[in-house]
Tab-separated table of C-alpha atoms and ligand atoms in Angstrom:
chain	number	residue	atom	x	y	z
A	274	UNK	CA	17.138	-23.778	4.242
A	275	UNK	CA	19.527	-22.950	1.868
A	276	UNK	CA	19.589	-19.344	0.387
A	277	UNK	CA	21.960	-19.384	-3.215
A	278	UNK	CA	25.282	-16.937	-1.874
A	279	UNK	CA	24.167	-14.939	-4.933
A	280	UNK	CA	21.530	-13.539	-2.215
A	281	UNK	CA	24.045	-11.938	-0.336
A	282	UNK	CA	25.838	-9.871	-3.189
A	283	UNK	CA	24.744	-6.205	-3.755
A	284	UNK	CA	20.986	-6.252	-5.813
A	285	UNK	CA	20.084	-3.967	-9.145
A	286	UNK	CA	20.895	-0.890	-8.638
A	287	UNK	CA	18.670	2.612	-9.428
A	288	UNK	CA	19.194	2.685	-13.533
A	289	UNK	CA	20.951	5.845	-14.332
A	290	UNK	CA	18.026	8.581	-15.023
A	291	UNK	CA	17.756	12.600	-15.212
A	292	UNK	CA	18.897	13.497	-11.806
A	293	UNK	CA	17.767	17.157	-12.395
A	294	UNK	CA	13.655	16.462	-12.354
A	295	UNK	CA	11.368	14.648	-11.330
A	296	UNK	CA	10.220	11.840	-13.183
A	297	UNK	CA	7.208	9.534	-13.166
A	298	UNK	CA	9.067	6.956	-11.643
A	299	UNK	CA	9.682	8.764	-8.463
A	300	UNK	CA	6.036	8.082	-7.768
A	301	UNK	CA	5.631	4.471	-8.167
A	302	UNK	CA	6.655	3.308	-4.559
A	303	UNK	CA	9.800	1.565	-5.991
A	304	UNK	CA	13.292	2.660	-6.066
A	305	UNK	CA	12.839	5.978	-7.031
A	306	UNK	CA	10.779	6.575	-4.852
A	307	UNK	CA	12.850	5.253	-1.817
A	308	UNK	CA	15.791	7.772	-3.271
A	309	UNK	CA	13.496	10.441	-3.272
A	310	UNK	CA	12.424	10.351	0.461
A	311	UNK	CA	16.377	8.732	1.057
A	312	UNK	CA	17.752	12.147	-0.623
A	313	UNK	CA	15.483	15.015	-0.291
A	314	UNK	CA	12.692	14.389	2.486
A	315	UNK	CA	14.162	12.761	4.970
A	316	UNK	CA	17.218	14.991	5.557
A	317	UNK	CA	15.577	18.416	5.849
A	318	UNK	CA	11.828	16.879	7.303
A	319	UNK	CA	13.665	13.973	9.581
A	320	UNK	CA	12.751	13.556	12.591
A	321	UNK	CA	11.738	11.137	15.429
A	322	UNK	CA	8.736	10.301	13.746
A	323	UNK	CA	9.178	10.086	10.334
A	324	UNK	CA	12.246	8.253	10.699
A	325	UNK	CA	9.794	5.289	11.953
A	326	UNK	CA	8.960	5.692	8.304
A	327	UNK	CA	5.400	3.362	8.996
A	328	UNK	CA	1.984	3.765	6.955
A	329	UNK	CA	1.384	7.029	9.245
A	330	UNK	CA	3.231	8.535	12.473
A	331	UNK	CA	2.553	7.826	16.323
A	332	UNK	CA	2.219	10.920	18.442
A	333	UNK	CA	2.181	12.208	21.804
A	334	UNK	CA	-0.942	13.679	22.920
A	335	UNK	CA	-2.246	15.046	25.815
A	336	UNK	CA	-1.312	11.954	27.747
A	337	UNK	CA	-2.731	9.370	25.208
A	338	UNK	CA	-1.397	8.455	21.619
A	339	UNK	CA	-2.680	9.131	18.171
A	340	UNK	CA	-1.751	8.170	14.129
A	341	UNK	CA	-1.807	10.847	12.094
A	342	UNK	CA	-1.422	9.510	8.377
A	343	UNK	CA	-2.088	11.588	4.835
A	344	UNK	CA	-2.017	10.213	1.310
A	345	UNK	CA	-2.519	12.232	-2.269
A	346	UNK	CA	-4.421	10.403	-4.847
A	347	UNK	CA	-3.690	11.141	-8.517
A	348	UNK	CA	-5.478	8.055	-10.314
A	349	UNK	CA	-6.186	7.894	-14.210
A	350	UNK	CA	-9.445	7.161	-14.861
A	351	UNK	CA	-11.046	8.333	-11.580
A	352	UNK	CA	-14.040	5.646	-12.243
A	353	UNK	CA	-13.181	2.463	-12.847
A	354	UNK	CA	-15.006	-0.787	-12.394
A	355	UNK	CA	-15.130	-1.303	-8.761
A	356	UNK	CA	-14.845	2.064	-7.389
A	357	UNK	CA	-13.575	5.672	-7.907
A	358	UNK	CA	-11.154	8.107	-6.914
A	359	UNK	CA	-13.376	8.692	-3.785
A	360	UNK	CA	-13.143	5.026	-2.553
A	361	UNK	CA	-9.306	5.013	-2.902
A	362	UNK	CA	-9.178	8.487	-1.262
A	363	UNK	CA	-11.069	7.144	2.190
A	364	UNK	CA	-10.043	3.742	2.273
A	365	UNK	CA	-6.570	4.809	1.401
A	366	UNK	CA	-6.180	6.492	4.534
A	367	UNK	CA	-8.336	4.486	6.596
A	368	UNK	CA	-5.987	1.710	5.813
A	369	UNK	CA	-2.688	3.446	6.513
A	370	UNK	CA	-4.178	4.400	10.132
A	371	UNK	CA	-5.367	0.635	10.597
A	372	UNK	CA	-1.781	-0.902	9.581
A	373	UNK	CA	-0.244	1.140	12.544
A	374	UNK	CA	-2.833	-0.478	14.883
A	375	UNK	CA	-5.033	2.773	14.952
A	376	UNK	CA	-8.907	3.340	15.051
A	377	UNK	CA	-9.583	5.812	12.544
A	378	UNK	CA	-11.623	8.526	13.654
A	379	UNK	CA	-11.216	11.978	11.767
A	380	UNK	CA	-10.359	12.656	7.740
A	381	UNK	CA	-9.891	16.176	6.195
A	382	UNK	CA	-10.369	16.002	2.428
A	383	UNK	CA	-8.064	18.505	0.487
A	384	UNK	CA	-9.342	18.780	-3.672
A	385	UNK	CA	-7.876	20.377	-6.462
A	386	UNK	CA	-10.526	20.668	-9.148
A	387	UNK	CA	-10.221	21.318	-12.761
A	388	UNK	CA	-11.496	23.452	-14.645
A	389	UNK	CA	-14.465	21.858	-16.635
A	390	UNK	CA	-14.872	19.031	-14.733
A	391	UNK	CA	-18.884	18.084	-14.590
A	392	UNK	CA	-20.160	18.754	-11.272
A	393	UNK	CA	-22.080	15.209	-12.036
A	394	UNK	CA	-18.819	13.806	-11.742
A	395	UNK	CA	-17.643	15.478	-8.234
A	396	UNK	CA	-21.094	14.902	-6.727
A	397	UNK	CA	-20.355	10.649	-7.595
A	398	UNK	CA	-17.037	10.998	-6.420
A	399	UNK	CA	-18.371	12.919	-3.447
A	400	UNK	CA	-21.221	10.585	-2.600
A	401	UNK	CA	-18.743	7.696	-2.505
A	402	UNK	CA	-16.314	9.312	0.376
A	403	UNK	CA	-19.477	9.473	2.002
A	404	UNK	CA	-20.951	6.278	2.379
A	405	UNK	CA	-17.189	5.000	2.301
A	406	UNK	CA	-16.589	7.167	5.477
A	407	UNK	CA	-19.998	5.794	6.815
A	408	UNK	CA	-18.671	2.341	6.744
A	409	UNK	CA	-15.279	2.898	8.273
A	410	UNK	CA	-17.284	5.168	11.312
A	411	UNK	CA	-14.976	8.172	10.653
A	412	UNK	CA	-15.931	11.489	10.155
A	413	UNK	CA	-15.103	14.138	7.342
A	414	UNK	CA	-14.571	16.975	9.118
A	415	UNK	CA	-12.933	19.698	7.672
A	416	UNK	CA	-11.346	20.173	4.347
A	417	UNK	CA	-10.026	22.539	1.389
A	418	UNK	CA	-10.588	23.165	-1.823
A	419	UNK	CA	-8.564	24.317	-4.696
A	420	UNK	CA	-9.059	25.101	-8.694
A	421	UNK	CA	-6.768	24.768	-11.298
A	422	UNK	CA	-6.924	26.144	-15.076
A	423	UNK	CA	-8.210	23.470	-17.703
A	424	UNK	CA	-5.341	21.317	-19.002
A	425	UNK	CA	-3.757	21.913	-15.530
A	426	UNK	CA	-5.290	18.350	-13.474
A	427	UNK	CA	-6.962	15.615	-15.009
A	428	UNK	CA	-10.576	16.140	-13.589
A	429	UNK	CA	-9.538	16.062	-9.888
A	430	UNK	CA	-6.393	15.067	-7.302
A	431	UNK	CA	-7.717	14.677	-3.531
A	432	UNK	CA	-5.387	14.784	-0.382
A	433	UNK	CA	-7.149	12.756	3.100
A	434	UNK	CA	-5.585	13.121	6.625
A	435	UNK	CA	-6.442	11.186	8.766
A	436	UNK	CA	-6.187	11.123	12.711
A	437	UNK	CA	-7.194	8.012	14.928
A	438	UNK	CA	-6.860	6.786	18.390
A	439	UNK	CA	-4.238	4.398	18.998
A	440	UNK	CA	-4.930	2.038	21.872
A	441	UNK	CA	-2.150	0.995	24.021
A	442	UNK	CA	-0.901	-3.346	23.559
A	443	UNK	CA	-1.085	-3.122	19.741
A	444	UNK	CA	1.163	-1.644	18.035
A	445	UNK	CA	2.436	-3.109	14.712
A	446	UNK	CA	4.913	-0.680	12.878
A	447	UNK	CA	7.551	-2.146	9.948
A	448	UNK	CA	11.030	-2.902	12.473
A	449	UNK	CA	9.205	-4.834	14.427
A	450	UNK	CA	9.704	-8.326	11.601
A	451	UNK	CA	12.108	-11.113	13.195
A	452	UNK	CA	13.385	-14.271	12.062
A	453	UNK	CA	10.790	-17.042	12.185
A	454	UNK	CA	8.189	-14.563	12.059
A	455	UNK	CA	5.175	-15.967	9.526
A	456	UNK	CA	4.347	-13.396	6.639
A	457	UNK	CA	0.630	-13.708	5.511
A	458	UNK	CA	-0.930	-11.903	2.735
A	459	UNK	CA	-4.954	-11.264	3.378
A	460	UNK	CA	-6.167	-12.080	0.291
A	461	UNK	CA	-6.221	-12.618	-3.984
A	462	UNK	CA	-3.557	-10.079	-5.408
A	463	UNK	CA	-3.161	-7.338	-9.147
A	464	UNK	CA	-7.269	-6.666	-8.854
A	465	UNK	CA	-6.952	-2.943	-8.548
A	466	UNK	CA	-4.073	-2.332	-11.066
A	467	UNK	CA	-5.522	-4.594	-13.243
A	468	UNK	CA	-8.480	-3.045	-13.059
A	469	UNK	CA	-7.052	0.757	-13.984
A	470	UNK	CA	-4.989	-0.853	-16.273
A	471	UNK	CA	-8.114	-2.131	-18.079
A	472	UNK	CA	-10.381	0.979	-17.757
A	473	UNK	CA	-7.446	3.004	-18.855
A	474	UNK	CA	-6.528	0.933	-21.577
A	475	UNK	CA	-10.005	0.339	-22.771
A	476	UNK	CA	-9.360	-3.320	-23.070
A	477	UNK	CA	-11.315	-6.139	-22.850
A	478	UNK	CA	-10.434	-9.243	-20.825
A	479	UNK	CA	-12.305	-12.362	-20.530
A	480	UNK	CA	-13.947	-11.769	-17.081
A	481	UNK	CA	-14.573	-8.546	-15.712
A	482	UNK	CA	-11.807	-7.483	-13.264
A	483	UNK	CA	-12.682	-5.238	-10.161
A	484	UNK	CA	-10.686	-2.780	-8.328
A	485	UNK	CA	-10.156	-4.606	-4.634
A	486	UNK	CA	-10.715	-0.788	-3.042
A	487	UNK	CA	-12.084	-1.886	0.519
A	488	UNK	CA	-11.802	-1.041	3.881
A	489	UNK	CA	-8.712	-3.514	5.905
A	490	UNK	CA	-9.997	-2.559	9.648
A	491	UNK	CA	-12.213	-5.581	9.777
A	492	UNK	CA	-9.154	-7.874	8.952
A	493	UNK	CA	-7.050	-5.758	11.614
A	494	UNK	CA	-9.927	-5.771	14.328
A	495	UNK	CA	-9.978	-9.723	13.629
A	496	UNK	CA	-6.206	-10.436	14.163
A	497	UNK	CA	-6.271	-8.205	17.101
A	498	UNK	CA	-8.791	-9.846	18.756
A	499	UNK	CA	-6.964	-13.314	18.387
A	500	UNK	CA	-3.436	-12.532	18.356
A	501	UNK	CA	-2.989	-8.891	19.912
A	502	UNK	CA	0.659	-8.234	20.074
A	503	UNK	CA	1.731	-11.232	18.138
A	504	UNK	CA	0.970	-9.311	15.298
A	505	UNK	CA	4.233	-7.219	14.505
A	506	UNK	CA	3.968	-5.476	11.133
A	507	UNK	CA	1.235	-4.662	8.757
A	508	UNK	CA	1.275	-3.413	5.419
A	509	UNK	CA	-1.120	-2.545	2.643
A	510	UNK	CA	0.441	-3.540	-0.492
A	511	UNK	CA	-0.606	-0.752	-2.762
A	512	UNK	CA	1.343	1.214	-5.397
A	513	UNK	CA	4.201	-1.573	-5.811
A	514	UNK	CA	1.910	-4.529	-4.855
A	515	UNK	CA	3.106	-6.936	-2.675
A	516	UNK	CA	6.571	-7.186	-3.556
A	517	UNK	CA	7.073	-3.783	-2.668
A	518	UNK	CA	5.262	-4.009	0.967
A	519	UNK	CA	7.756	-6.801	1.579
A	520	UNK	CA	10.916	-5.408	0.366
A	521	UNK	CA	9.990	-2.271	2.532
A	522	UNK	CA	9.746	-4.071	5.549
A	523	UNK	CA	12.774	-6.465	5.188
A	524	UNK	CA	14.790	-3.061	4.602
A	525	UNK	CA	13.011	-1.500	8.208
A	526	UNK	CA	13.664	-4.230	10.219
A	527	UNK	CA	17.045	-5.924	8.682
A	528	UNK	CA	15.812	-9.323	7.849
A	529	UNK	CA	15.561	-11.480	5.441
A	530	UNK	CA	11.830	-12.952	3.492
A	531	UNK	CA	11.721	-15.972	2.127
A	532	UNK	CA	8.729	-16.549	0.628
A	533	UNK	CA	7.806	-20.075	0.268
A	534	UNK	CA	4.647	-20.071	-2.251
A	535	UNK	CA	3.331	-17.146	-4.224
A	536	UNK	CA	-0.240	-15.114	-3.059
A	537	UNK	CA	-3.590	-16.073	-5.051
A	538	UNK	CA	-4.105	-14.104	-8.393
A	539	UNK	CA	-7.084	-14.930	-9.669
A	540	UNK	CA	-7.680	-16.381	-13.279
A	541	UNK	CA	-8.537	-13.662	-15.012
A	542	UNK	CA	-5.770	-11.203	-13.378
A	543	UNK	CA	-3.282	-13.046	-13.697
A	544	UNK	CA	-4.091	-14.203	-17.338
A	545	UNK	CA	-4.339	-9.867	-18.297
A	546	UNK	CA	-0.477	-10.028	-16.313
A	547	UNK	CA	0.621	-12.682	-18.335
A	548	UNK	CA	-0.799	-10.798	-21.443
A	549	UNK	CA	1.210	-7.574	-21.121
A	550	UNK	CA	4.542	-8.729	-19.470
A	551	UNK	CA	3.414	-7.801	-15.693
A	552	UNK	CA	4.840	-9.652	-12.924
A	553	UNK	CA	1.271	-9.599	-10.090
A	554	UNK	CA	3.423	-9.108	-7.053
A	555	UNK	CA	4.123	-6.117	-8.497
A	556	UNK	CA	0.349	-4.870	-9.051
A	557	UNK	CA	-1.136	-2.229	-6.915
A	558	UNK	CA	-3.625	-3.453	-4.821
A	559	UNK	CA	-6.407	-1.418	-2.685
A	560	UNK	CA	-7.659	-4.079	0.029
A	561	UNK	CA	-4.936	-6.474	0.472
A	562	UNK	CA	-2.593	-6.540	3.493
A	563	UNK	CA	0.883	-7.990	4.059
A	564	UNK	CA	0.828	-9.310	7.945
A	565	UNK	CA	4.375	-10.365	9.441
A	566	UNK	CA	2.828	-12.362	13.106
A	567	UNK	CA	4.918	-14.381	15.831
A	568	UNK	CA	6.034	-18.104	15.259
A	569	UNK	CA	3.787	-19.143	17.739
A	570	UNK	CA	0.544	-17.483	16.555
A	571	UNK	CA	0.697	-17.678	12.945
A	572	UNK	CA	-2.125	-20.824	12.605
A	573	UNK	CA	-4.764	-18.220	14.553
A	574	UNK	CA	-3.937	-15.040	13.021
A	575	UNK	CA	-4.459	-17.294	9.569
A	576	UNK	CA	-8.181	-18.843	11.075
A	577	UNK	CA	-8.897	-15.289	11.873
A	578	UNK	CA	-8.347	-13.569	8.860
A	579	UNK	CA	-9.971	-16.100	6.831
A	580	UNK	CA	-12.934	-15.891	9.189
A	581	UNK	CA	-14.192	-12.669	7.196
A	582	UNK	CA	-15.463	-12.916	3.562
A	583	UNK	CA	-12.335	-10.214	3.174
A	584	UNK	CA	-9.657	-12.867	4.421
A	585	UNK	CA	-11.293	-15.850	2.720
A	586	UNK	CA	-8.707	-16.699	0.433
A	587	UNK	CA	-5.404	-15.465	2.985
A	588	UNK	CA	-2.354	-17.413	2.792
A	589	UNK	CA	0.678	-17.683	4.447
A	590	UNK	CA	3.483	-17.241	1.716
A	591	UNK	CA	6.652	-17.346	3.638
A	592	UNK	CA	8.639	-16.557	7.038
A	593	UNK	CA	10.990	-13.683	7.900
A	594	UNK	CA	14.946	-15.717	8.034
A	595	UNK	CA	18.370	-14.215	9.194
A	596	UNK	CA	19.896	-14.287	6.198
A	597	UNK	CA	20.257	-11.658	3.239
A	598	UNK	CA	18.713	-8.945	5.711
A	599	UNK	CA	17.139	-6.396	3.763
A	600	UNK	CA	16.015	-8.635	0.699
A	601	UNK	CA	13.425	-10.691	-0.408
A	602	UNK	CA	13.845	-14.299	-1.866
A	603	UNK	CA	11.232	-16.571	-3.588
A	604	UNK	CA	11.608	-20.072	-4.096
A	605	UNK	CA	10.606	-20.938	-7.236
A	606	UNK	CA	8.931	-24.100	-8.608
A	607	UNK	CA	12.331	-25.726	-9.207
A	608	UNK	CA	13.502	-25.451	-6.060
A	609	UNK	CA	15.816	-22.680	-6.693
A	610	UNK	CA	15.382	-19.171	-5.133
A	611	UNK	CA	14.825	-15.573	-7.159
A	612	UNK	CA	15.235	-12.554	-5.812
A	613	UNK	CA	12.161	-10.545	-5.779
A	614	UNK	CA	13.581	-6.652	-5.656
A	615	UNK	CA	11.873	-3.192	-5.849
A	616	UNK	CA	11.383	-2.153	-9.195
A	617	UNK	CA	13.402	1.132	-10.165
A	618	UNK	CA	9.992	2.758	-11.234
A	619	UNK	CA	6.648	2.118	-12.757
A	620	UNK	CA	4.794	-0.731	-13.437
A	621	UNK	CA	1.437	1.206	-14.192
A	622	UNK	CA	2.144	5.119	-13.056
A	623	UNK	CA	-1.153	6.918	-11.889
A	624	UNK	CA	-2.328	4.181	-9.843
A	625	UNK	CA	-3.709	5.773	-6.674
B	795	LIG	MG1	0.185	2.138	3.142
């Protein structure tokens, strides 16, 4: 294969930006957020464990190991067609425990309510972590809850921890990539951003678009049970999409992606991306997974994923390579390559 020496040279730096505040930016998964956790968490919070920097941390127990993982959502509407702010807020979590190989057990739910917000509202939102928790078997057990003056949240932000077992043989976490390694994505990418985008928006595409919020543990359960430890790092590609999952893991583990073909996008997606200038692998996305599996096991892990209605339509878009560690290539139609970096900020901000 032959990677353009433009590859190797330095990529786009973070655009010069206030350096004395936060900006919206710094929340959209992208550069600025990478120098946010690169210049102010990690230094004073670093540790053993966070330095790991996976989808949640592994921990000593008693003897045994756990995943403790914890994600804030902030999204704008907090209905939208295919789910609300309660689906995200469960399956969020869930899905950061599953990527490090866990079995989610526990959540605590932390709200901060606005004033003024219709309790018809929270009890929908409400109902959904419910039967969302239902259907992942974990259990809300304990939780917090805040108010805020009106003008002071829009509606509602929820925080969900989450704690679950993590049995011993399995344990993907983003260093583990190496060259000739298979990258996979589970399934059709953009639905959920599109779908915010379009509820936010107010504007009307051809076909309805639907927020892909779902639970991933049936897609991890299934490449477990066929490929075990050949699976070696697993990312949901959310805020950033799946150019962002990708460029995180390349930068974890040192290596190289090329990716070969592009993930699915379904008509009417990628027809609303084409209409406003936005590039899909850069969509958020709520129930797709990035899976980086061994040379020798990457026809299985495929079968297995697209053995569940949720893996249907996974491909495999490229292999992990030894050169230009730390960034992510794609070969384009014309047989040249392009270099698919993280963005320096938002896409869509308030997307999760
Ligand atoms: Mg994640």
């Amino acid at each position: 294969m032959i990677v353009p020496s433009t590859l190797q040279g330095p990529s786009c730096a973070v655009p010069h930006v206030e350096r004395q505040r936060v900006q919206l930016g710094h929340g959209s998964g992208g550069k600025l957020s990478a120098a946010l956790l690169r210049e102010h968490f990690l230094p004073r919070f670093g540790n053993r464990y966070l330095h790991e920097l996976g989808d949640g941390a592994v921990l000593p127990l008693g003897g045994d190991e756990v995943v403790l993982s914890t994600d804030t959502f902030v999204v704008n509407p907090l209905e939208f067609p295919g789910g609300n702010i309660g689906h995200l807020a469960v399956h969020g979590t869930v899905n950061d425990l599953a990527m490090m190989g866990a079995e989610p057990k526990y959540l605590s739910v932390g709200f901060v309510l606005e004033e003024g917000l219709e309790l018809d509202v929270l009890a929908t939102i409400l109902d959904s972590m419910i039967e969302a928790a239902r259907a992942c078997d974990v259990e809300i057990v304990t939780g917090d809850t805040k108010v805020v003056e009106r003008g002071k949240a829009d509606g509602l932000y929820v925080n969900t921890t989450g704690l679950g077992h993590a049995p011993g043989g399995f344990r993907p976490g983003p260093r583990r990539a190496r060259p000739g390694d298979a990258v996979l994505v589970s399934g059709p990418i953009a639905r959920h951003g599109m779908a915010i985008m379009a509820a936010r928006e107010g504007l009307a595409f051809d076909a309805d678009i639907e927020s892909d919020t779902c639970s991933l543990l049936p897609l991890v359960a299934a490449l477990r049970k066929r490929v075990g430890d050949g699976v070696r790092c697993l990312r949901d590609a959310t805020r950033g999409g799946v150019a962002s999952a990708l460029n995180e893991i390349a930068s974890a583990s040192d290596v190289g992606i090329l990716l070969e073909t592009s993930p699915p996008v379904p008509g009417p997606v990628e027809a609303a991306c084409e209409m406003l200038g936005l590039d899909p692998l850069y969509v958020a996305n709520e129930g797709v997974m990035v899976a980086f599996v061994a040379p020798g096991v990457a026809g299985s892990a495929l079968a297995a994923l697209r053995a569940h209605p949720a893996g249907a339509e996974a491909v495999l878009v490229g292999h992990v390579v030894e050169e230009h560690p730390g960034i992510v290539a794609l070969r384009t139609g014309l047989g040249g390559t392009r270099v698919v970096d993280l963005l320096p900020g938002d896409q869509l901000p308030r997307i999760c």
